[in-house]
JSON list of C-alpha atoms in Angstrom, two decimals:
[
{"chain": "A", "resi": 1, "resn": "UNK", "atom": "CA", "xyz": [110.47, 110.47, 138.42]},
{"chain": "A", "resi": 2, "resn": "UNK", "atom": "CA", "xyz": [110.63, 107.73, 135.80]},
{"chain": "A", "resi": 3, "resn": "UNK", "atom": "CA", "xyz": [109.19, 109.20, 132.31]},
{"chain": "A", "resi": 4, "resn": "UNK", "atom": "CA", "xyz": [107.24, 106.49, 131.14]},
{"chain": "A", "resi": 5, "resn": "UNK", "atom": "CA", "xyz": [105.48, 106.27, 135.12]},
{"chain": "A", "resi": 6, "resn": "UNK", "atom": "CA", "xyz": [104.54, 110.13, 134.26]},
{"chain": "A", "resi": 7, "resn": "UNK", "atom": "CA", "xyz": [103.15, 109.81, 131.14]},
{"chain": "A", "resi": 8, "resn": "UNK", "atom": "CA", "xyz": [101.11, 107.07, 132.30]},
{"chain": "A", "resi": 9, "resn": "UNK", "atom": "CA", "xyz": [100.09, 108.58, 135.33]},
{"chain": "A", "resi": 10, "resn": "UNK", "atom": "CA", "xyz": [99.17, 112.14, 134.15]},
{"chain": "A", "resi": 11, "resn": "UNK", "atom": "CA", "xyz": [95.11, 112.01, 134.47]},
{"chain": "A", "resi": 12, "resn": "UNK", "atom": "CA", "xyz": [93.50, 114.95, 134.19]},
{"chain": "A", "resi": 13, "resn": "UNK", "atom": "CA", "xyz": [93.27, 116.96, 137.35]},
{"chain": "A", "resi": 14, "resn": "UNK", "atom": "CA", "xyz": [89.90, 119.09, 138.06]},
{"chain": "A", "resi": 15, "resn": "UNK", "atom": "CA", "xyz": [89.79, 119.67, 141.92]},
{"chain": "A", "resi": 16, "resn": "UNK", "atom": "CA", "xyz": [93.04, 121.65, 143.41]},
{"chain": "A", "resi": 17, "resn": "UNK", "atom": "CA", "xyz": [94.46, 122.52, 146.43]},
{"chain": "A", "resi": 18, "resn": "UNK", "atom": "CA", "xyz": [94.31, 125.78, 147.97]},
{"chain": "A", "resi": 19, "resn": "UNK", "atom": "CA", "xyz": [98.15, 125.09, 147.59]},
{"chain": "A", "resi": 20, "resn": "UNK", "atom": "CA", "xyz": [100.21, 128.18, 146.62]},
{"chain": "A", "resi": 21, "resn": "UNK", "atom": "CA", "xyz": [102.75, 127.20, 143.56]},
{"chain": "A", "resi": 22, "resn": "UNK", "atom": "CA", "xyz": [106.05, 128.54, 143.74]},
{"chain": "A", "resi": 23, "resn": "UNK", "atom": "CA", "xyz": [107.58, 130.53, 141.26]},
{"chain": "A", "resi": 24, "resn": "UNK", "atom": "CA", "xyz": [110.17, 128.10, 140.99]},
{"chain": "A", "resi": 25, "resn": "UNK", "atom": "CA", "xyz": [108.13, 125.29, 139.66]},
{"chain": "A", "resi": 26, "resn": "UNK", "atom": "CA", "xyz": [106.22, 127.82, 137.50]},
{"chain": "A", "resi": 27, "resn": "UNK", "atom": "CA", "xyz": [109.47, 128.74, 135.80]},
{"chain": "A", "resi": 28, "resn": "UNK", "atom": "CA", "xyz": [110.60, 125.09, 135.38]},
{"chain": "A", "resi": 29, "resn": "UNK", "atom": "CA", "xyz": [107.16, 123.91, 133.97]},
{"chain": "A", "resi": 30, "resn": "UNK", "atom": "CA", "xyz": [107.49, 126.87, 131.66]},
{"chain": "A", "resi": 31, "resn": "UNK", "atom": "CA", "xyz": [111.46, 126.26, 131.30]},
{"chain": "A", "resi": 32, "resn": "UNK", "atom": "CA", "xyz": [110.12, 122.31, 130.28]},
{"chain": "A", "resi": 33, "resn": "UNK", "atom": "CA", "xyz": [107.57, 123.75, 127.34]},
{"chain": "A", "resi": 34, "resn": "UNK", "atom": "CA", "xyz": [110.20, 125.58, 125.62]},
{"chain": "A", "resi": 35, "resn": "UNK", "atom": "CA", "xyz": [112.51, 122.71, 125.34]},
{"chain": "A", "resi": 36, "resn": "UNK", "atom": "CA", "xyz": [110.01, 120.81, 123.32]},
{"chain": "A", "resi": 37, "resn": "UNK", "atom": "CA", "xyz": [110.10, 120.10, 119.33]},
{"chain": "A", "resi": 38, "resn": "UNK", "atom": "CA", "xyz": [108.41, 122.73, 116.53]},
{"chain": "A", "resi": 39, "resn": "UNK", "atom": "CA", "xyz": [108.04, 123.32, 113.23]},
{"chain": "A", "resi": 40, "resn": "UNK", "atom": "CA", "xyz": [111.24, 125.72, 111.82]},
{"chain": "A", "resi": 41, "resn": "UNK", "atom": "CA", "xyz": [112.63, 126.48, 115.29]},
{"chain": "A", "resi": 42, "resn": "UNK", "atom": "CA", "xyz": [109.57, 129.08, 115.35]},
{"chain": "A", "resi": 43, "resn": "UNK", "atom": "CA", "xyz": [109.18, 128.45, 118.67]},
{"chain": "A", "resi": 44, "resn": "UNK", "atom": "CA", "xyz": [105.48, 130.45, 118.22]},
{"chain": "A", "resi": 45, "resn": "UNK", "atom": "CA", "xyz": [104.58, 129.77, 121.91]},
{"chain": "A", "resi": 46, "resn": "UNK", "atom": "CA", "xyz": [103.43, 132.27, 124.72]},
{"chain": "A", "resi": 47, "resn": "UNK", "atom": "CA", "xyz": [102.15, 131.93, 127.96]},
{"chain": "A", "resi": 48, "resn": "UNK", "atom": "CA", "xyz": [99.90, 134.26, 130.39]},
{"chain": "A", "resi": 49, "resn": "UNK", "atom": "CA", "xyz": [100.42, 132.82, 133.74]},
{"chain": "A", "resi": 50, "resn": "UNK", "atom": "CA", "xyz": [97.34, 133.71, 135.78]},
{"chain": "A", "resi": 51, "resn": "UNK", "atom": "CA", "xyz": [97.70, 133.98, 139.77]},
{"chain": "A", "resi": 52, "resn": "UNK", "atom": "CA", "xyz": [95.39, 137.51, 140.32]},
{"chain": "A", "resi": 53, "resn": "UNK", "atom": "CA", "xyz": [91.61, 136.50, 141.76]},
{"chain": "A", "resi": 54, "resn": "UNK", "atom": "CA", "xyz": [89.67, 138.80, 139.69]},
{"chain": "A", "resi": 55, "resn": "UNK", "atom": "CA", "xyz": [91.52, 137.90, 136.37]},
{"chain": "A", "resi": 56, "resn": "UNK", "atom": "CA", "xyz": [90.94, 134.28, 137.40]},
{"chain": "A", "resi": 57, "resn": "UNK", "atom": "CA", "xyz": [87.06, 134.58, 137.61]},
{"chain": "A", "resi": 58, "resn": "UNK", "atom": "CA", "xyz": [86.98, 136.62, 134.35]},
{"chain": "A", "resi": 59, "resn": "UNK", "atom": "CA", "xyz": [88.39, 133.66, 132.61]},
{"chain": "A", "resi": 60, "resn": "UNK", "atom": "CA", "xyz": [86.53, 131.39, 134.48]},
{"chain": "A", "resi": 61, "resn": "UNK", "atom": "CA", "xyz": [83.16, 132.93, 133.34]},
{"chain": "A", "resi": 62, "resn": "UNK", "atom": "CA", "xyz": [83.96, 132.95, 129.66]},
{"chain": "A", "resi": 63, "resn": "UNK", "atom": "CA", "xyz": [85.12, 129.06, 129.84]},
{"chain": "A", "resi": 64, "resn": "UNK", "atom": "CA", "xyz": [81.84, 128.00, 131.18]},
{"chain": "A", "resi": 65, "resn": "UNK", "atom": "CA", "xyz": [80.40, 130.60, 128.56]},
{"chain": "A", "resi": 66, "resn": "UNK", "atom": "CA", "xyz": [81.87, 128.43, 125.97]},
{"chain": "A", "resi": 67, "resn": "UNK", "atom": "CA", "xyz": [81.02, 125.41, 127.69]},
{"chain": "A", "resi": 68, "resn": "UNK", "atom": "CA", "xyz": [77.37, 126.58, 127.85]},
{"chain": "A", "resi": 69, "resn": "UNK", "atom": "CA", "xyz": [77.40, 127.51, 124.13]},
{"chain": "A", "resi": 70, "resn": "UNK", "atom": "CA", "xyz": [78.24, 123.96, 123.07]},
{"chain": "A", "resi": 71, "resn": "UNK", "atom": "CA", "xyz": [75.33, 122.59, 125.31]},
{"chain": "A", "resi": 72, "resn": "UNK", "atom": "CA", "xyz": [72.93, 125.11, 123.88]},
{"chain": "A", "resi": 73, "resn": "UNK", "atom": "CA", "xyz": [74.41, 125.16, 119.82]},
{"chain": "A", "resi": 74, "resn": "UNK", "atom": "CA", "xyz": [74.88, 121.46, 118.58]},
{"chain": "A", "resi": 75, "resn": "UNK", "atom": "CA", "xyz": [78.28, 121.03, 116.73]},
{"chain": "A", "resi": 76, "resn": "UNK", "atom": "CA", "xyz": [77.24, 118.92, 114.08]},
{"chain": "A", "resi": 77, "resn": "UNK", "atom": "CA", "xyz": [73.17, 117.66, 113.13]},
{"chain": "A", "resi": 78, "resn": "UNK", "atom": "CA", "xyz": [72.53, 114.78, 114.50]},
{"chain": "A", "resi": 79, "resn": "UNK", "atom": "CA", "xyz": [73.93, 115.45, 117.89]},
{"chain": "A", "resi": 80, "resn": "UNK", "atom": "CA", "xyz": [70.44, 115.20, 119.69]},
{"chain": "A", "resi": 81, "resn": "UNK", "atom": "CA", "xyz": [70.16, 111.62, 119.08]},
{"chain": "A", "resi": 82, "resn": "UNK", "atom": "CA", "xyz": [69.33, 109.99, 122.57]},
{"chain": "A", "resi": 83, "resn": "UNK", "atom": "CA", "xyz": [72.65, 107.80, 122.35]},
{"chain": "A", "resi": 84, "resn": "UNK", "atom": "CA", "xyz": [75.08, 110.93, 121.52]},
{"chain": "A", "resi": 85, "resn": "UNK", "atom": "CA", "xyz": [73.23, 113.41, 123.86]},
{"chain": "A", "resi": 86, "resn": "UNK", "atom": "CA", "xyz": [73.43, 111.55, 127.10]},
{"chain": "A", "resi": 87, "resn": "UNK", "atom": "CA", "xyz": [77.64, 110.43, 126.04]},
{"chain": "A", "resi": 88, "resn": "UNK", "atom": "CA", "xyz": [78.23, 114.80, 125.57]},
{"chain": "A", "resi": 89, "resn": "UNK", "atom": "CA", "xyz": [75.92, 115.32, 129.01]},
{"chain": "A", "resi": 90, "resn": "UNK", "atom": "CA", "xyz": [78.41, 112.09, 130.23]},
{"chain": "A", "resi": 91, "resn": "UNK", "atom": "CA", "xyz": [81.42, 113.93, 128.74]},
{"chain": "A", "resi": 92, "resn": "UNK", "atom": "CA", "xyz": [80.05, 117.58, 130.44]},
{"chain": "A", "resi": 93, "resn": "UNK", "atom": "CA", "xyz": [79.05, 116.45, 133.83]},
{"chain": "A", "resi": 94, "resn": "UNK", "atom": "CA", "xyz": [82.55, 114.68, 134.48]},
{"chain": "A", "resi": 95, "resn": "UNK", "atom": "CA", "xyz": [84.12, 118.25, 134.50]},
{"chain": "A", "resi": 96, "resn": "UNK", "atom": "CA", "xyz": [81.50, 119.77, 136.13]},
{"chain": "A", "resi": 97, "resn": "UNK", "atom": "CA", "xyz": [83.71, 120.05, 139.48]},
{"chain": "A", "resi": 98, "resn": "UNK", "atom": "CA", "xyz": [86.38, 121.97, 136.84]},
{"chain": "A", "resi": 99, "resn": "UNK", "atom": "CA", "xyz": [83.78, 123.94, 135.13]},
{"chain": "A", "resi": 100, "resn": "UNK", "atom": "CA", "xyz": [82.18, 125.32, 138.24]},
{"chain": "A", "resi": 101, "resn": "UNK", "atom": "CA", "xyz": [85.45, 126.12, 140.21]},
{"chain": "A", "resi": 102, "resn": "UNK", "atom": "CA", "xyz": [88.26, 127.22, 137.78]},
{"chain": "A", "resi": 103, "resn": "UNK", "atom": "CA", "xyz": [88.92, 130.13, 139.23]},
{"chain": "A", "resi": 104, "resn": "UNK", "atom": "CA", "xyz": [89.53, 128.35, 142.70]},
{"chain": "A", "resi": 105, "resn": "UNK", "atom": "CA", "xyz": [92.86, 127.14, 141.00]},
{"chain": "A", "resi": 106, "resn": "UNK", "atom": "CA", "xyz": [96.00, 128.22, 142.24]},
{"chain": "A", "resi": 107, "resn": "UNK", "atom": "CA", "xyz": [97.32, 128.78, 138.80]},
{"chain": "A", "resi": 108, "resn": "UNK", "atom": "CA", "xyz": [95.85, 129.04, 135.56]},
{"chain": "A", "resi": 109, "resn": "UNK", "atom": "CA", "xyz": [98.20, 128.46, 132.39]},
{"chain": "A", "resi": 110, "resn": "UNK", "atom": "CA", "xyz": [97.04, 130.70, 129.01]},
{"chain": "A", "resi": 111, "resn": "UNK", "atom": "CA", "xyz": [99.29, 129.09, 126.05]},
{"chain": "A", "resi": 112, "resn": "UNK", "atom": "CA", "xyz": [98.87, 131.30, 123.27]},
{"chain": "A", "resi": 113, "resn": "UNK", "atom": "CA", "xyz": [100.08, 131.29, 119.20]},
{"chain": "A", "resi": 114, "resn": "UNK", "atom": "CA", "xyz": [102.32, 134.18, 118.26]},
{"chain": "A", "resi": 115, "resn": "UNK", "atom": "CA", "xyz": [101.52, 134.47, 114.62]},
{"chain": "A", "resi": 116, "resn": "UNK", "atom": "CA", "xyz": [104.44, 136.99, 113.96]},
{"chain": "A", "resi": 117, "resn": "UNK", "atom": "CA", "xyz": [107.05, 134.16, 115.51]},
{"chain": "A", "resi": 118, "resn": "UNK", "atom": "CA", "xyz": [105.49, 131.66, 113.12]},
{"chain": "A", "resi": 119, "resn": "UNK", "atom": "CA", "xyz": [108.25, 130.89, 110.57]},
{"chain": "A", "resi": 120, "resn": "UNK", "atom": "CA", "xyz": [106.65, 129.07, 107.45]},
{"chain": "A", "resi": 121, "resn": "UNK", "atom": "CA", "xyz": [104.96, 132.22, 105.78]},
{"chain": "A", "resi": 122, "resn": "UNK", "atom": "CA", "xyz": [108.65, 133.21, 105.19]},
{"chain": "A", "resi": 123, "resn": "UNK", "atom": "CA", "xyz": [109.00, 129.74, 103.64]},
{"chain": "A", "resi": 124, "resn": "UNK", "atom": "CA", "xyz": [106.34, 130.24, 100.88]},
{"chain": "A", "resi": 125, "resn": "UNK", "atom": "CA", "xyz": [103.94, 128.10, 102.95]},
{"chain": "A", "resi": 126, "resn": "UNK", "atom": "CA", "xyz": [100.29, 128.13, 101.48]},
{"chain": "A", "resi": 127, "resn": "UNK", "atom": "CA", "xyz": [98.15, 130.30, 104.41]},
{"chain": "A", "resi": 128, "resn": "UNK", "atom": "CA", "xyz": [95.50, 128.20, 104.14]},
{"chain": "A", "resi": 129, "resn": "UNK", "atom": "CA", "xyz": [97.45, 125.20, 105.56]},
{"chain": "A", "resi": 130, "resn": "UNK", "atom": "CA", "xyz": [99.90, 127.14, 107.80]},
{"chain": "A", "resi": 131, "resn": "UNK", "atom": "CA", "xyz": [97.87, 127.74, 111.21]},
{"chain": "A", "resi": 132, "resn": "UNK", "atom": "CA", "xyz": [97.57, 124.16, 111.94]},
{"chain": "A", "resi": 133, "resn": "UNK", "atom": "CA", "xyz": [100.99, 123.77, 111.58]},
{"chain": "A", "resi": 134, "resn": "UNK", "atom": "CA", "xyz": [101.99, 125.90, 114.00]},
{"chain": "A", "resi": 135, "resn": "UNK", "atom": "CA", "xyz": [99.13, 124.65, 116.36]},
{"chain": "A", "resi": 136, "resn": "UNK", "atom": "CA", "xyz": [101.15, 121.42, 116.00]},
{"chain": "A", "resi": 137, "resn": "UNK", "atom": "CA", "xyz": [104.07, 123.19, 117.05]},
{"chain": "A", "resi": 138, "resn": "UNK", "atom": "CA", "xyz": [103.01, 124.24, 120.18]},
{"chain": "A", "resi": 139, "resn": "UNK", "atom": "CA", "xyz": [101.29, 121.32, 121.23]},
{"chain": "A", "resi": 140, "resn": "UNK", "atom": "CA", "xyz": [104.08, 119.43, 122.14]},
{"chain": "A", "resi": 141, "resn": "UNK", "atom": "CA", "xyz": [105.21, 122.20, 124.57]},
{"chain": "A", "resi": 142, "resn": "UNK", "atom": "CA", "xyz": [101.90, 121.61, 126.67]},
{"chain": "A", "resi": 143, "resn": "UNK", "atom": "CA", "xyz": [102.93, 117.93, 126.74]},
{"chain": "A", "resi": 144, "resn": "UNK", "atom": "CA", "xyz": [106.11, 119.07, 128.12]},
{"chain": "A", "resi": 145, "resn": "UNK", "atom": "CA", "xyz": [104.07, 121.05, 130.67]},
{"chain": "A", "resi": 146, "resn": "UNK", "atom": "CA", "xyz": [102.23, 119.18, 131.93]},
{"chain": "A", "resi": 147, "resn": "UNK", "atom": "CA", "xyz": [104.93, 115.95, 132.26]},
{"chain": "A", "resi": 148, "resn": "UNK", "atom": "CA", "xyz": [107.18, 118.57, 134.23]},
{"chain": "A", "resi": 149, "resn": "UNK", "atom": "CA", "xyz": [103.87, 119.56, 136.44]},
{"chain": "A", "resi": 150, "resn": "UNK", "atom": "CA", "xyz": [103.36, 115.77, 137.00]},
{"chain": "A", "resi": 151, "resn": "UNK", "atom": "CA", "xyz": [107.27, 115.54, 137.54]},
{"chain": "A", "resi": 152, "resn": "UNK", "atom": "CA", "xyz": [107.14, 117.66, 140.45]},
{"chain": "A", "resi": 153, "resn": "UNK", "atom": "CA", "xyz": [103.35, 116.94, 142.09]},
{"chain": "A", "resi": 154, "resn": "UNK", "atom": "CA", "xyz": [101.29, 119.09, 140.41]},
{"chain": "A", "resi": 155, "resn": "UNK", "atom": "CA", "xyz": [98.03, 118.14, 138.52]},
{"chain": "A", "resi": 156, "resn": "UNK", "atom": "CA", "xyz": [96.97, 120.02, 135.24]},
{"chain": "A", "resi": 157, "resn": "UNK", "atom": "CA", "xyz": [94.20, 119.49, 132.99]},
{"chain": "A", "resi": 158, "resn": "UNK", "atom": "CA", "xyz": [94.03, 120.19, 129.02]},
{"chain": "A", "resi": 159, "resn": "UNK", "atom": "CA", "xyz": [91.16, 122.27, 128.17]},
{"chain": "A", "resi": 160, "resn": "UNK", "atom": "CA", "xyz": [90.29, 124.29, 125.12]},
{"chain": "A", "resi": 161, "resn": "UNK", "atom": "CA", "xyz": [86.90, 125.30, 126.20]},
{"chain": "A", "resi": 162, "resn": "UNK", "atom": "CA", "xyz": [88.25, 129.13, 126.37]},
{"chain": "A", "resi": 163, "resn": "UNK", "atom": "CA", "xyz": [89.08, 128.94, 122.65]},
{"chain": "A", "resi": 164, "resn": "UNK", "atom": "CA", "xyz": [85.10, 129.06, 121.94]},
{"chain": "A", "resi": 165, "resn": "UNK", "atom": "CA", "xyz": [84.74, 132.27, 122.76]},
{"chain": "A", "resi": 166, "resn": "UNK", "atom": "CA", "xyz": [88.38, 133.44, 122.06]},
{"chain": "A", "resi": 167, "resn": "UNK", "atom": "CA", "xyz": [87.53, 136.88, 121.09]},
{"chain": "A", "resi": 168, "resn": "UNK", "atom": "CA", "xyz": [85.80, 137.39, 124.63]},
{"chain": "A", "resi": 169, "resn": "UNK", "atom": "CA", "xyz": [89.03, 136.14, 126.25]},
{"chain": "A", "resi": 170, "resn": "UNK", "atom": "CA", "xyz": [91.97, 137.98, 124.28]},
{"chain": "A", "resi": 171, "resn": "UNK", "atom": "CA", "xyz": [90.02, 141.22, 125.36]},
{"chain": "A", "resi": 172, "resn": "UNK", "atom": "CA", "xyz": [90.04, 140.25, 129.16]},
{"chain": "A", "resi": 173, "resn": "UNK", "atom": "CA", "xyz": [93.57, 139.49, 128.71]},
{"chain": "A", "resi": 174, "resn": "UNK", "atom": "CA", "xyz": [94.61, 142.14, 126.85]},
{"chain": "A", "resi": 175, "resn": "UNK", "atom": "CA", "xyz": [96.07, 140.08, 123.73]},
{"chain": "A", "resi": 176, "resn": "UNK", "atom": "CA", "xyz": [97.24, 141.36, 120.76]},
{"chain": "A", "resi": 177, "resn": "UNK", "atom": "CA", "xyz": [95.40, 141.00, 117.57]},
{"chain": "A", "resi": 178, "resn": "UNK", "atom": "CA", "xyz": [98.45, 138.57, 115.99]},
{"chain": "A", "resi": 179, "resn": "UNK", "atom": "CA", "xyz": [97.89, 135.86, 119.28]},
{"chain": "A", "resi": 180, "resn": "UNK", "atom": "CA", "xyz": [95.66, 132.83, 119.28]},
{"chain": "A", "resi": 181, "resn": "UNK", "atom": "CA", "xyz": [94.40, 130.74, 122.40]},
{"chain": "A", "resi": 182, "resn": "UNK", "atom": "CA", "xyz": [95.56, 127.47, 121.48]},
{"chain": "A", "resi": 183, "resn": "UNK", "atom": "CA", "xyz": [95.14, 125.94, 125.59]},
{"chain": "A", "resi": 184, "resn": "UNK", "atom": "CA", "xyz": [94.23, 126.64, 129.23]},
{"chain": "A", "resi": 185, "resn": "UNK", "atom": "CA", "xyz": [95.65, 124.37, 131.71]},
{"chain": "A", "resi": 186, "resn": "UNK", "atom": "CA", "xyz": [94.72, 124.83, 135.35]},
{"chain": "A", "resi": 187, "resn": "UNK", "atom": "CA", "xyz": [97.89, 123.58, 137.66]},
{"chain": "A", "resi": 188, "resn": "UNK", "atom": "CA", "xyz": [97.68, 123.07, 141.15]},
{"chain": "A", "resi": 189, "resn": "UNK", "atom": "CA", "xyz": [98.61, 120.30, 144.09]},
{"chain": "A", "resi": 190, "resn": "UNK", "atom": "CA", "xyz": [95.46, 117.97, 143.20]},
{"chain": "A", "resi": 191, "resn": "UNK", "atom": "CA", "xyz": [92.85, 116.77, 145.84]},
{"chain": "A", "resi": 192, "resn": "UNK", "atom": "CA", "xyz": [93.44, 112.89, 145.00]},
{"chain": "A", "resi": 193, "resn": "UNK", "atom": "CA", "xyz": [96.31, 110.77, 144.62]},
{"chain": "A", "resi": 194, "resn": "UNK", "atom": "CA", "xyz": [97.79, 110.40, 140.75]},
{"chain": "A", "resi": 195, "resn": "UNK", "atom": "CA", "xyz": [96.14, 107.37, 139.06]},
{"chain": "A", "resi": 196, "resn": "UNK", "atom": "CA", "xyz": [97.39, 105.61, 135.98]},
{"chain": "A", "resi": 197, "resn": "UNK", "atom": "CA", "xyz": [95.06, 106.64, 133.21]},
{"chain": "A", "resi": 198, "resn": "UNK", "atom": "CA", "xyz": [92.10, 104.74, 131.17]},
{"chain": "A", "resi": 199, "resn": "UNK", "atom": "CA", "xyz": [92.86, 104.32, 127.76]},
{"chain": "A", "resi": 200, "resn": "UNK", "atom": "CA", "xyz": [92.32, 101.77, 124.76]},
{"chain": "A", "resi": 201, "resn": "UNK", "atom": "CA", "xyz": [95.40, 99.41, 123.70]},
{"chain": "A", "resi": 202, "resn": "UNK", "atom": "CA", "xyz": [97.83, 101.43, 121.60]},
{"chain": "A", "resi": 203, "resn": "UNK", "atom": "CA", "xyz": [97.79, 98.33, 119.10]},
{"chain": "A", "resi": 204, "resn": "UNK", "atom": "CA", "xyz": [93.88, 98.80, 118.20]},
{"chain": "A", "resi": 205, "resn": "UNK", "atom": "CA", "xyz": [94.78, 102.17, 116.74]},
{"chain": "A", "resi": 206, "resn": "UNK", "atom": "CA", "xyz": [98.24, 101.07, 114.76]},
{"chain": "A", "resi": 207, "resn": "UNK", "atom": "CA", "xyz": [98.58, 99.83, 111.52]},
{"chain": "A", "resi": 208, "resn": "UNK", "atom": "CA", "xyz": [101.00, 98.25, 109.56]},
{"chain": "A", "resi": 209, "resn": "UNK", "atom": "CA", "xyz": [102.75, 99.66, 106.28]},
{"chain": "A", "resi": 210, "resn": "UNK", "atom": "CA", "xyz": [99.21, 100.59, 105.22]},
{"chain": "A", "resi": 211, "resn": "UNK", "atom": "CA", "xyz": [95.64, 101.63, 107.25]},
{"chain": "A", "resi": 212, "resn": "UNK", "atom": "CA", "xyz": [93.89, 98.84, 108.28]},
{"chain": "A", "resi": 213, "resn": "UNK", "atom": "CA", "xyz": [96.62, 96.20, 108.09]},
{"chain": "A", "resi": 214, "resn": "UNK", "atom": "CA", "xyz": [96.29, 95.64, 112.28]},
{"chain": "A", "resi": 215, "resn": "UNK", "atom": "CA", "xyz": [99.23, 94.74, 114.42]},
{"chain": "A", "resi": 216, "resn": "UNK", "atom": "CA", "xyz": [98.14, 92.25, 117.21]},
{"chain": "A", "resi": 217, "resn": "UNK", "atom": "CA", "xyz": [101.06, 93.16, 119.07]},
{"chain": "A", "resi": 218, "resn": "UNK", "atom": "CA", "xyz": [104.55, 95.10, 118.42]},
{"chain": "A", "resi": 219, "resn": "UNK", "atom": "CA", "xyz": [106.78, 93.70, 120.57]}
]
């Protein structure tokens, strides 16, 4: 399919098919991520693909762990003001369907940071600043994912919930100490047609030669 009618038809997906997906489109999703741009050629990427049923619900339980924690902990003070409450509960309830039935996805996705395949220590790269580079390599090969998913009729939806209690979640997948949950995608046939998605005009975020010199319009 046309690029630009995936990209702006990839909504997030939260209620799957009982759908089996092959092995084929697994390996060309996974094919798809690799291909993508990062930092060095470090290529710092791995991925737990996650059919078995028991595995499944053990992830399952610590994502809505972490989801629960952020109800129950506020993030920043202030967050208990009646107006930003009830736009998190908004936020929360919209992936309830998700939240409550993870497991019941056909596949679940585990990208992970290999911190011993991350090139710019060698380079003399301050530590301090180094993780979030290679977080920003590895993000465009869940783009990549999920446009391949969408490529072939498959839904997916970019969560980071499991990273809250990441600890928790490296033990019930037996990662090594050196890994890092960066994503968990759930990928399955979805229950609803694709839909283009809702988003603000590109030109209210873009500025011109300097921040807050506004384009109207780039033509």
């Amino acid at each position: 399919m046309d690029l630009f009618e995936a990209m702006r038809t990839q909504r997030s997906v939260k209620s799957f098919k009982p759908d089996p997906v092959s092995d084929q489109d697994i390996a060309t999703i996974l094919s798809a991520a690799t291909w993508a741009p990062n930092g060095t050629n470090a290529q710092p990427w791995e991925f737990i693909v996650i059919r078995d049923a028991d595995i499944k619900k053990s992830v399952a339980d610590i994502y809505r762990a972490g989801l629960q924690f952020l109800l129950d902990h506020p993030r920043r003070q202030g967050w208990r003001e009646p107006d930003e409450r009830t736009f998190f509960r908004t936020m929360m309830s919209k992936s309830h369907h998700l939240r409550e039935h993870l497991e019941e996805s056909p596949v679940l996705i585990v990208v992970a940071m290999n911190e011993h395949r991350d090139n710019l220590p060698r380079y003399g790269v301050l530590k301090a600043i180094h993780p979030e580079a290679a977080y920003a390599s590895i993000m465009p090969g869940v783009q990549n994912m999920m446009l391949a998913a969408r490529s072939l009729g498959l839904g997916t939806c970019l969560t980071t919930a499991l990273n809250i209690l990441e600890e928790d979640a490296k033990v019930a997948l037996d990662m090594p100490e050196h890994t890092r949950i960066i994503a968990l995608i759930p990928l399955g046939y979805p229950t609803e047609d694709f839909k283009p998605v809702t988003r603000i005009p590109a030109e209210e975020f873009t500025h011109l030669d300097r921040w807050r010199v506004h384009a109207e319009r780039l033509s």
